[in-house]
PDB file of C-alpha atoms in Angstrom:
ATOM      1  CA  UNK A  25     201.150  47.345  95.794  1.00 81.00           C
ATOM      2  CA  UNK A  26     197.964  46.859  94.127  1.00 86.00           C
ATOM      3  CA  UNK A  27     196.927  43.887  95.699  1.00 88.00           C
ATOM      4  CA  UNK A  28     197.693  45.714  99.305  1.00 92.00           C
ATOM      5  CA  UNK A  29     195.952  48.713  97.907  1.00 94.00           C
ATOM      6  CA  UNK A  30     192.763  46.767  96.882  1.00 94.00           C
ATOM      7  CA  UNK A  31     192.638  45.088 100.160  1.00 95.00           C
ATOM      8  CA  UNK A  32     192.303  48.078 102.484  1.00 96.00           C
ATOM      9  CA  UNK A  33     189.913  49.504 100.071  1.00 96.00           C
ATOM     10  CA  UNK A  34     188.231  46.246 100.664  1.00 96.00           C
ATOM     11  CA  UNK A  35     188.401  46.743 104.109  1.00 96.00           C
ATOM     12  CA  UNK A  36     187.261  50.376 104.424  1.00 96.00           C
ATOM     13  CA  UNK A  37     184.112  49.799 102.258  1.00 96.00           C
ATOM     14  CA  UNK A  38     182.945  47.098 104.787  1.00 96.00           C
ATOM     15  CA  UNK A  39     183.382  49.322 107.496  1.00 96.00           C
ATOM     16  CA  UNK A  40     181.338  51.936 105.333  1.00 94.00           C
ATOM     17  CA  UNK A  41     178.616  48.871 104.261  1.00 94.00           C
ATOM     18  CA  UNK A  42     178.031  48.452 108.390  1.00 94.00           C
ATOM     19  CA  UNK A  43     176.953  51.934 108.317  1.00 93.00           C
ATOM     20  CA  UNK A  44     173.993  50.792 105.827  1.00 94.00           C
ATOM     21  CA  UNK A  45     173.409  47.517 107.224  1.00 93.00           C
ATOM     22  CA  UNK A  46     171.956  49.670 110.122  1.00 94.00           C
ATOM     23  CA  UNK A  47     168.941  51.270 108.327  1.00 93.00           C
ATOM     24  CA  UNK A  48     166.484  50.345 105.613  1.00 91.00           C
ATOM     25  CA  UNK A  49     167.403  48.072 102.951  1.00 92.00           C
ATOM     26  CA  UNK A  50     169.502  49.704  99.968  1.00 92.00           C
ATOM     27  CA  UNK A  51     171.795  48.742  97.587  1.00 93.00           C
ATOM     28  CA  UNK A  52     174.747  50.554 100.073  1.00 93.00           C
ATOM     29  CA  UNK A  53     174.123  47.742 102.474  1.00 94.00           C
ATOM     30  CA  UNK A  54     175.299  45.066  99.979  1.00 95.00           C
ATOM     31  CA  UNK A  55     178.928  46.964 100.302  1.00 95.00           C
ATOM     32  CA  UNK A  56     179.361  45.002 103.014  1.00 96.00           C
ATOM     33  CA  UNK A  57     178.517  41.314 101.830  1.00 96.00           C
ATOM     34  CA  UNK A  58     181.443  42.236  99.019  1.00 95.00           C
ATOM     35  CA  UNK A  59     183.728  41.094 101.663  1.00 94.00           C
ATOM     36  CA  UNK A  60     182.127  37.502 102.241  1.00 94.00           C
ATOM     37  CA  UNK A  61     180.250  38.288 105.280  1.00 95.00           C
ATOM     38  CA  UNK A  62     176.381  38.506 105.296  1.00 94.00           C
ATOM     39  CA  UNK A  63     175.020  41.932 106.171  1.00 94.00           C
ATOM     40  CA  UNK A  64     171.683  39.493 106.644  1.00 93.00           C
ATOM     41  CA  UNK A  65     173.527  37.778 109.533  1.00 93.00           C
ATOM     42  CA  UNK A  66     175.034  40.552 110.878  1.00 94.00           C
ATOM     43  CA  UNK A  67     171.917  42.563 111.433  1.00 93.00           C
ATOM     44  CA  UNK A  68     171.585  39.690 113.783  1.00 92.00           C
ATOM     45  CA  UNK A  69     174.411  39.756 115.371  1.00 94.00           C
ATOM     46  CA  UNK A  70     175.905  43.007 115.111  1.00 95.00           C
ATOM     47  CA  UNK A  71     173.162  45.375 115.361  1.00 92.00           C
ATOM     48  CA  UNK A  72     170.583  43.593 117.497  1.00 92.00           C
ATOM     49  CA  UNK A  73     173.261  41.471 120.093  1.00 95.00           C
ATOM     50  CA  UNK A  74     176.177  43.885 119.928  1.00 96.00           C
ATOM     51  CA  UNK A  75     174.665  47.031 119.855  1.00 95.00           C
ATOM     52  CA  UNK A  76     172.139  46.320 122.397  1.00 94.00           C
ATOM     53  CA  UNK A  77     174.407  44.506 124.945  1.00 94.00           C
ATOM     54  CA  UNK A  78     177.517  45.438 124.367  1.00 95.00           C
ATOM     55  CA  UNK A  79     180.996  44.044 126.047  1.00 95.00           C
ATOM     56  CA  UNK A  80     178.458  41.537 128.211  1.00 94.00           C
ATOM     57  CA  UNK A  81     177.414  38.001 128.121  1.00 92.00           C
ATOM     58  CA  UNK A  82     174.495  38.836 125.586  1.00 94.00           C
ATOM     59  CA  UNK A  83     176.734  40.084 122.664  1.00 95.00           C
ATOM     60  CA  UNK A  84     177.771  38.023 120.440  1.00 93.00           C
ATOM     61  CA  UNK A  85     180.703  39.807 119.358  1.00 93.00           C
ATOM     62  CA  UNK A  86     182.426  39.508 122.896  1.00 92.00           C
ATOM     63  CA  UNK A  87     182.850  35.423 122.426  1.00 87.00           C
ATOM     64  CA  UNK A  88     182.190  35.081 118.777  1.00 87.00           C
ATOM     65  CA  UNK A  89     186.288  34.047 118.256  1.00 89.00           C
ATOM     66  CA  UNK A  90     186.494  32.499 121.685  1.00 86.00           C
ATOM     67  CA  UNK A  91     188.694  30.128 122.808  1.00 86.00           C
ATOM     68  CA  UNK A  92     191.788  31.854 120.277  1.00 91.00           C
ATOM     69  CA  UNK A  93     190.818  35.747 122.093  1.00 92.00           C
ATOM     70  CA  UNK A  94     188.893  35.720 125.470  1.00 92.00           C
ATOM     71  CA  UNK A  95     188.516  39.360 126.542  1.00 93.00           C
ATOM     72  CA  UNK A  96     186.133  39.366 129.135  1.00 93.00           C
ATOM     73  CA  UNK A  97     188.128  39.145 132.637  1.00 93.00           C
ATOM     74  CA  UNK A  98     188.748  36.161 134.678  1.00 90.00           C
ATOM     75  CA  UNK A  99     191.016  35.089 137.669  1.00 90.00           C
ATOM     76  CA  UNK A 100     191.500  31.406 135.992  1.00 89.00           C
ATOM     77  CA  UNK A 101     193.132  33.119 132.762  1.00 89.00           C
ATOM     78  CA  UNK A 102     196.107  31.099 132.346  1.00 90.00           C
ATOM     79  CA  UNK A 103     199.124  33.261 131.723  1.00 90.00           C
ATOM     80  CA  UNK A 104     200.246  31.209 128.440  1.00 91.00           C
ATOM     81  CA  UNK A 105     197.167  31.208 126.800  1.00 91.00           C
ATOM     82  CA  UNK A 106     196.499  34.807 127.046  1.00 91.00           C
ATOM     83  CA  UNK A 107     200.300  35.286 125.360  1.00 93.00           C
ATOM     84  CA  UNK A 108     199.662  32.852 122.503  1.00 94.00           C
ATOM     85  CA  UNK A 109     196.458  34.951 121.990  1.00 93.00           C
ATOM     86  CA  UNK A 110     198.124  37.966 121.719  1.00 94.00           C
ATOM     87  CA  UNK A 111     200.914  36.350 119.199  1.00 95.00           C
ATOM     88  CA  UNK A 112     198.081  34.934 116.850  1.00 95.00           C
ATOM     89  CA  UNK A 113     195.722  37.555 116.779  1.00 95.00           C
ATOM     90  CA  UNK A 114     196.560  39.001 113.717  1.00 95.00           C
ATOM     91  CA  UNK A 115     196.568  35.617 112.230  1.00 96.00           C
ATOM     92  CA  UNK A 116     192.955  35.786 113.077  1.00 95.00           C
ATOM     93  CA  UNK A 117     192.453  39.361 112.073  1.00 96.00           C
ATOM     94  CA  UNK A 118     194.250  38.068 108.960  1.00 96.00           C
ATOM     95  CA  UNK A 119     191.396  34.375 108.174  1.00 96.00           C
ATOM     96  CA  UNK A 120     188.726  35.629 109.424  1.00 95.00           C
ATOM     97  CA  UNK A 121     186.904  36.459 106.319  1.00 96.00           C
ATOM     98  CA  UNK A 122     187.609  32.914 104.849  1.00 96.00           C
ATOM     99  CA  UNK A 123     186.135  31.323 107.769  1.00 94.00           C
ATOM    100  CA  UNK A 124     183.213  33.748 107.358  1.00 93.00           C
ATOM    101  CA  UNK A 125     183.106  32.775 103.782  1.00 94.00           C
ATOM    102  CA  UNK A 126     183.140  28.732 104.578  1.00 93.00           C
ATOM    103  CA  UNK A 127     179.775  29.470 107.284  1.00 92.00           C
ATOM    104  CA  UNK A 128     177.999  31.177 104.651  1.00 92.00           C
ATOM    105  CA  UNK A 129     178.057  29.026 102.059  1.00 91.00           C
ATOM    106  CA  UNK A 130     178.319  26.001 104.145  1.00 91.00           C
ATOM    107  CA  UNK A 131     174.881  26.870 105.628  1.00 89.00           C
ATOM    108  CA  UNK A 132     173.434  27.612 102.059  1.00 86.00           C
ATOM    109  CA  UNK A 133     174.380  24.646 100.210  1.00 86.00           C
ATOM    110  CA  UNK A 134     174.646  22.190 103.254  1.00 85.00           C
ATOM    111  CA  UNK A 135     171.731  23.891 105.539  1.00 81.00           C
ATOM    112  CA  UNK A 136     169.219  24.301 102.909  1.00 76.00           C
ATOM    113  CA  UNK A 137     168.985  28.365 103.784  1.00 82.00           C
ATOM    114  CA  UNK A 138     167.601  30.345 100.932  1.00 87.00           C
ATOM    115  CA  UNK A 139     170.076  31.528  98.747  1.00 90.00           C
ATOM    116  CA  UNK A 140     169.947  35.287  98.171  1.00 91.00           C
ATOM    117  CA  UNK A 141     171.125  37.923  95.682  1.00 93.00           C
ATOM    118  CA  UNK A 142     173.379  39.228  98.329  1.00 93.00           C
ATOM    119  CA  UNK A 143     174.955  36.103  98.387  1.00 93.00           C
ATOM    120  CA  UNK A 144     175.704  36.352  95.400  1.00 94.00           C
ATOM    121  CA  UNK A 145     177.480  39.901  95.729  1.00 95.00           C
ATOM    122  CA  UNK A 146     181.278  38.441  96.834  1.00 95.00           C
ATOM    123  CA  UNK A 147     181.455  36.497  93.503  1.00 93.00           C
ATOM    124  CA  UNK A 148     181.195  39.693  91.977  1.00 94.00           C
ATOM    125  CA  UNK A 149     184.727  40.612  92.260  1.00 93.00           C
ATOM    126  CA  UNK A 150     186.476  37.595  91.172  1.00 93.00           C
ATOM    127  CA  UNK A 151     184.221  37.812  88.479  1.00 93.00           C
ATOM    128  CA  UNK A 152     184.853  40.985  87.334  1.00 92.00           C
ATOM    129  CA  UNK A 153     188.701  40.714  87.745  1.00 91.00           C
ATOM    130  CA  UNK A 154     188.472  37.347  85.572  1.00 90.00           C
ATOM    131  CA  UNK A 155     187.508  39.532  82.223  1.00 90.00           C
ATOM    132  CA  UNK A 156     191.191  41.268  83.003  1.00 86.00           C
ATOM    133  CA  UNK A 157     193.097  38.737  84.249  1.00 85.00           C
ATOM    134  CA  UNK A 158     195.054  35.940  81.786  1.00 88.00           C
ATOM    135  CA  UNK A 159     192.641  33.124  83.287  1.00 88.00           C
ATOM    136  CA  UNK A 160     189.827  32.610  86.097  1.00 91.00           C
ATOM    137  CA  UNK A 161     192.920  30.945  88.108  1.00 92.00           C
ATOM    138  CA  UNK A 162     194.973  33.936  88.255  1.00 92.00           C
ATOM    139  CA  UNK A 163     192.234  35.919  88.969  1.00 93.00           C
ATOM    140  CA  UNK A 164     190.584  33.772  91.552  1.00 93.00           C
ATOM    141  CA  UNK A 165     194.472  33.351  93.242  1.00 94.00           C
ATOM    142  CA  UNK A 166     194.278  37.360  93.472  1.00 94.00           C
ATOM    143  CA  UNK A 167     190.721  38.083  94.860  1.00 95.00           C
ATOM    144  CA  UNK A 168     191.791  35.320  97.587  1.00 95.00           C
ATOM    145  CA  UNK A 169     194.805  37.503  98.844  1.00 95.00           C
ATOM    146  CA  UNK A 170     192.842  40.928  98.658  1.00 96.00           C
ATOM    147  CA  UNK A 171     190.899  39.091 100.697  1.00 96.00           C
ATOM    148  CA  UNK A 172     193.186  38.305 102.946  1.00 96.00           C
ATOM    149  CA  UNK A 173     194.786  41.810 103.635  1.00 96.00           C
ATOM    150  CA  UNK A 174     190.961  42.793 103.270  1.00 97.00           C
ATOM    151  CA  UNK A 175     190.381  40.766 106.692  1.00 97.00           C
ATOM    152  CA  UNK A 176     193.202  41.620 108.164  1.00 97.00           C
ATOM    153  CA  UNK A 177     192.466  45.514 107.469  1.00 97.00           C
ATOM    154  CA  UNK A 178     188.571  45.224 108.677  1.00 97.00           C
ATOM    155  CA  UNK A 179     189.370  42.874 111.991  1.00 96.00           C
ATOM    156  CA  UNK A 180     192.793  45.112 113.109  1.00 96.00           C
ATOM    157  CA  UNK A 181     189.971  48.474 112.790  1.00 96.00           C
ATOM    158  CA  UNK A 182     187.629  46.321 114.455  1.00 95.00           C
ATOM    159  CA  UNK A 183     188.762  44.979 117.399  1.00 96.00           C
ATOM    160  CA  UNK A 184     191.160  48.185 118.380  1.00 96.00           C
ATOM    161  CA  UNK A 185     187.935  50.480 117.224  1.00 94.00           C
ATOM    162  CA  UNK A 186     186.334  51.207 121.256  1.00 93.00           C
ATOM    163  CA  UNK A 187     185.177  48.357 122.810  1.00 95.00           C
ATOM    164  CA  UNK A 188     188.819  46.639 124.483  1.00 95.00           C
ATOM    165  CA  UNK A 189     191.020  48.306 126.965  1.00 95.00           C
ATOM    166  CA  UNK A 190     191.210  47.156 130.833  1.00 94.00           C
ATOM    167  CA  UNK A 191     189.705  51.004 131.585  1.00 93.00           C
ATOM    168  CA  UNK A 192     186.778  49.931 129.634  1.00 94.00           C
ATOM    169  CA  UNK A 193     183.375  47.672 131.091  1.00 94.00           C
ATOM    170  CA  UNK A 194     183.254  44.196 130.596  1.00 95.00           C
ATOM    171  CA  UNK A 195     181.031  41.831 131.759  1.00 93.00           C
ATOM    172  CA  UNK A 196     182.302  40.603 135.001  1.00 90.00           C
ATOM    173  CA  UNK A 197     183.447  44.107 135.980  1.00 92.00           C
ATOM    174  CA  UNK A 198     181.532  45.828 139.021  1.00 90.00           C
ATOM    175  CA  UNK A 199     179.000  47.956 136.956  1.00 87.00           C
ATOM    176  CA  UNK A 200     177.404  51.465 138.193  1.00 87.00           C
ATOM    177  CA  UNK A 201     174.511  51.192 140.338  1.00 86.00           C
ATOM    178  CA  UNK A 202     172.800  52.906 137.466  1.00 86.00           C
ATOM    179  CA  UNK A 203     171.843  50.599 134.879  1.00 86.00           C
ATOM    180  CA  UNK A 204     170.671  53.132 132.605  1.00 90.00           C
ATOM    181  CA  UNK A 205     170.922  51.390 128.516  1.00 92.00           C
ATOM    182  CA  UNK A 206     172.549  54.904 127.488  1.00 92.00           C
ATOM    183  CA  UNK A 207     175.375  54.562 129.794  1.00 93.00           C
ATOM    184  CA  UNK A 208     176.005  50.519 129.632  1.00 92.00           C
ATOM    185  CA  UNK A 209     176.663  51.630 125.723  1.00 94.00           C
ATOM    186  CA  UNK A 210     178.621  54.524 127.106  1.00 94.00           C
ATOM    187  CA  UNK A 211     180.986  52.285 129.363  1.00 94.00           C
ATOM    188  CA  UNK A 212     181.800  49.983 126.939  1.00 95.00           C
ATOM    189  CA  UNK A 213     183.293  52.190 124.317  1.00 95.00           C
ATOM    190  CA  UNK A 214     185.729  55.177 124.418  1.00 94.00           C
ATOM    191  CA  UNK A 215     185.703  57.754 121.442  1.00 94.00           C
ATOM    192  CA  UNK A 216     189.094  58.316 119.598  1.00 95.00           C
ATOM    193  CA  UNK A 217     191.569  61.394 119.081  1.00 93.00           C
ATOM    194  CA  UNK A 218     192.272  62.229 115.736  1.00 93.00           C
ATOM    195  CA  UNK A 219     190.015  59.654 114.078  1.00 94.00           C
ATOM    196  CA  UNK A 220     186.895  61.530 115.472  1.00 93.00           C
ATOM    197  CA  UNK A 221     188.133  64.706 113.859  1.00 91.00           C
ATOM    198  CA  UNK A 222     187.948  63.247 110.362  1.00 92.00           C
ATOM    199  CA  UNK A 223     184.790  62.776 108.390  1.00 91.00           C
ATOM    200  CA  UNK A 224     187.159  59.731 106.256  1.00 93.00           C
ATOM    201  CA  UNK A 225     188.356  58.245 108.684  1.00 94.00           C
ATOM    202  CA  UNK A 226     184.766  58.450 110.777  1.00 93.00           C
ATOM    203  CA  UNK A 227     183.170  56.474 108.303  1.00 93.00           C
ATOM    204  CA  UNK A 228     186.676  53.939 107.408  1.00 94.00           C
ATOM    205  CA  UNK A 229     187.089  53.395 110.980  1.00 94.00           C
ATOM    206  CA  UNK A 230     184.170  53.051 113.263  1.00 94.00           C
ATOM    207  CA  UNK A 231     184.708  56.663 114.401  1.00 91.00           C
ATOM    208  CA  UNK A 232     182.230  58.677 116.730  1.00 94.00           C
ATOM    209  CA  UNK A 233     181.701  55.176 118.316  1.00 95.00           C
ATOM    210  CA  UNK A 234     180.113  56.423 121.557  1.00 94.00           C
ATOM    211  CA  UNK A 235     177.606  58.257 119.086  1.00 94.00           C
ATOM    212  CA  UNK A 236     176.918  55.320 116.512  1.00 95.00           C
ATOM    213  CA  UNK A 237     176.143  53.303 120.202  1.00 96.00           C
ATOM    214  CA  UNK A 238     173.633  55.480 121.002  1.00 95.00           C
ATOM    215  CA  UNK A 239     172.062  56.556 117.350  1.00 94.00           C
ATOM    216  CA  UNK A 240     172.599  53.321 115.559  1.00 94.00           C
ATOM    217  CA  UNK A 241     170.534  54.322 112.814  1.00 93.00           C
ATOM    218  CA  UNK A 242     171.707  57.958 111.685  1.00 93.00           C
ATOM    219  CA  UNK A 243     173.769  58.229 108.665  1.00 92.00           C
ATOM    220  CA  UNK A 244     177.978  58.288 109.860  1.00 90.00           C
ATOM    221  CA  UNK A 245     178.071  62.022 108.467  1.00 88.00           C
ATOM    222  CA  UNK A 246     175.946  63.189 110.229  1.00 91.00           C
ATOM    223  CA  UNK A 247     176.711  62.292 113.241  1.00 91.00           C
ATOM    224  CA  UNK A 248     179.100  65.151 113.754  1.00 90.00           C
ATOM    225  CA  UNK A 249     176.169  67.251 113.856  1.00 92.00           C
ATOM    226  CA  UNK A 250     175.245  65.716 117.183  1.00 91.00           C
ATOM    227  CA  UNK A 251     178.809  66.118 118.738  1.00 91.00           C
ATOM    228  CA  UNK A 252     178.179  69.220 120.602  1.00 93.00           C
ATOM    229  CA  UNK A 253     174.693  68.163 121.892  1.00 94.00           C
ATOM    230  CA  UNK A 254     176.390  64.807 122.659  1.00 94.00           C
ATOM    231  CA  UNK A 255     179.436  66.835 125.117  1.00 93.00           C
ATOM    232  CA  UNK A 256     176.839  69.176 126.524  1.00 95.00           C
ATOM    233  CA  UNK A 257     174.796  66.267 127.832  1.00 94.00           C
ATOM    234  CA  UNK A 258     177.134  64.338 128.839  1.00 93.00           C
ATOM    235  CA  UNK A 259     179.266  67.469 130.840  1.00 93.00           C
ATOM    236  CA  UNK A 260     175.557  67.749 132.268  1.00 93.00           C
ATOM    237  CA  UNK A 261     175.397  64.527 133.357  1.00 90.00           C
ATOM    238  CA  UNK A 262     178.544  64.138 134.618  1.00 89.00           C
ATOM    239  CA  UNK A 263     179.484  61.116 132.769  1.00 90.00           C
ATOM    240  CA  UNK A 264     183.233  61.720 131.013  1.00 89.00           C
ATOM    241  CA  UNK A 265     183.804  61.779 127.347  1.00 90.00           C
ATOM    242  CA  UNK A 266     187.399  60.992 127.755  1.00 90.00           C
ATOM    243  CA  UNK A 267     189.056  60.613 124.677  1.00 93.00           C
ATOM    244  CA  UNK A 268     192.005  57.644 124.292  1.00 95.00           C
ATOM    245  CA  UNK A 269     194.445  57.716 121.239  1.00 96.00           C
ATOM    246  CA  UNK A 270     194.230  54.894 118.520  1.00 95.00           C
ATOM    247  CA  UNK A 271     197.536  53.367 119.965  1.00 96.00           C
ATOM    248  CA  UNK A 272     196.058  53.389 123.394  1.00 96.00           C
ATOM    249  CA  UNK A 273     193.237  51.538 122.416  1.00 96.00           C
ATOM    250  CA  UNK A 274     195.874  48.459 119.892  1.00 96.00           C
ATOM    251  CA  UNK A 275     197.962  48.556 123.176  1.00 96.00           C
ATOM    252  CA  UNK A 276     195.109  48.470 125.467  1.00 96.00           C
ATOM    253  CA  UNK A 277     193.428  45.431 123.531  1.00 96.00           C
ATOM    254  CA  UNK A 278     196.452  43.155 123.604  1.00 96.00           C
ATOM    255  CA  UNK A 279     196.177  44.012 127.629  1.00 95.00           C
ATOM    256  CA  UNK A 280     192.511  42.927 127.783  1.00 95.00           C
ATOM    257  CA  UNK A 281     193.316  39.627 126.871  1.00 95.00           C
ATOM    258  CA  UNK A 282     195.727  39.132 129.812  1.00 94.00           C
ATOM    259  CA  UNK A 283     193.507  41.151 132.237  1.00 94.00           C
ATOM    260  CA  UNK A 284     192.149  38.664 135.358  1.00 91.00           C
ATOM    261  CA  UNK A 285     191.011  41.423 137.810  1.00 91.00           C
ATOM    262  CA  UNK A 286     187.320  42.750 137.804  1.00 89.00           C
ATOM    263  CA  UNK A 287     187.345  46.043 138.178  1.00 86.00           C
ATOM    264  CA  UNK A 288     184.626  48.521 139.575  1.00 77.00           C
ATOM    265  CA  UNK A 289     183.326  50.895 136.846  1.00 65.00           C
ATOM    266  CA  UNK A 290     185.859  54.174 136.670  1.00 59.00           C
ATOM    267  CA  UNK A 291     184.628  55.950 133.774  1.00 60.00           C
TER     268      UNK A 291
END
């Protein structure tokens, strides 16, 4: 119980460090590297490819595990690939930090790239737990499987957060004939019931996601304080602020996967 405990607090604080990764440097930012990704790299690829392009071509995140999930749409989607996707995602969901883990320091100690005190930062835990545990095995053996559900907690929030559903924009769909930046961002994400309502579970799940889009850079609680400006606009505008539930967006993911059709922009 422990271990599962210290993995989803694992996971929740590197959904809270990718709030920080998003402003100025601070120590908050580091949060996220305790998890054995680089909040240096992700600025990169997270906040200047996925937030800028998001659900297209340009962003990284859309192909970044590509060939095991493809969710963009496609009519030569083969049928039995799409279903052994679906069966081995949380396999992935469930790795994915150790693969993370391998690139980083691969690329430091192979690739000559400067090592940094944030690289540093993920040794911090195993090193910590070795001054309680009976030996630097044991303790090792135990950060490696909070890891583990830590992955799988982060990956399952991340990839069901807003961006995958067959109502949502991907590239390949027929866009609007408005290519307005605010509303690419807009069609690519849906906001969530319940999760939205909580300041916790804002800033442990991606929350407000429509919002974050648009203000990258403002602080997760505070972007509640924007809510009503957000709705008013938007009503204004005309563009909906539909809300799906959190098990319309899991079940809507797996669906992505299989989808072949393009579809025209409905939101």
């Amino acid at each position: 119980y422990i271990l599962m405990i210290s993995g989803i607090s694992l996971g929740w604080t590197t959904v809270i460090g990718h709030n920080y990764f998003h402003m100025r440097n601070s120590f908050r930012m580091y949060y996220f590297d305790l998890s054995t990704m680089s909040s240096k790299d992700w600025r990169i690829t997270h906040a200047m490819s996925h937030h800028m392009y998001p659900n297209t071509l340009w962003d990284f995140e859309i192909y970044s595990i590509e060939p095991y999930l493809f969710w963009l749409p496609d009519p030569k989607k083969s049928l039995l690939k799409g279903i052994i996707s679906q069966l081995i995602s949380p396999i992935i969901w469930a790795l994915a930090l150790y693969t993370q883990a391998i690139k980083r320091y691969y690329s430091v100690f192979f690739e000559y790239r400067k090592f940094e005190f944030r690289d540093a930062v993920p040794l911090f835990l195993p090193i910590s737990m070795s001054f309680l545990a009976p030996s630097i095995f044991v303790a090792v053996k135990l950060w490696l499987l909070i890891i583990l559900t830590g992955s799988f907690i982060f990956f399952m929030i991340g990839f069901n957060a807003a961006h995958h559903h067959p109502d949502i924009f991907h590239d390949g769909d027929i866009y609007r004939n408005d290519f307005d930046w605010g509303l690419l961002e807009l069609d690519a994400v849906r906001e969530r019931t319940v999760i939205d309502d909580s300041d916790f579970l804002v800033l442990t799940n991606f929350g407000l996601h429509g919002l974050h889009h648009l203000l990258p850079t403002v602080d997760h609680c505070y972007l509640p304080l924007c809510e009503e400006a957000f709705q008013q606009t938007c009503k204004e505008f005309g563009v909906s602020t539909k809300k799906f539930t959190q098990w319309e967006l899991v079940k809507g993911q797996f669906k992505q996967i299989l989808r072949k059709e393009r579809k025209k922009n409905i939101r």
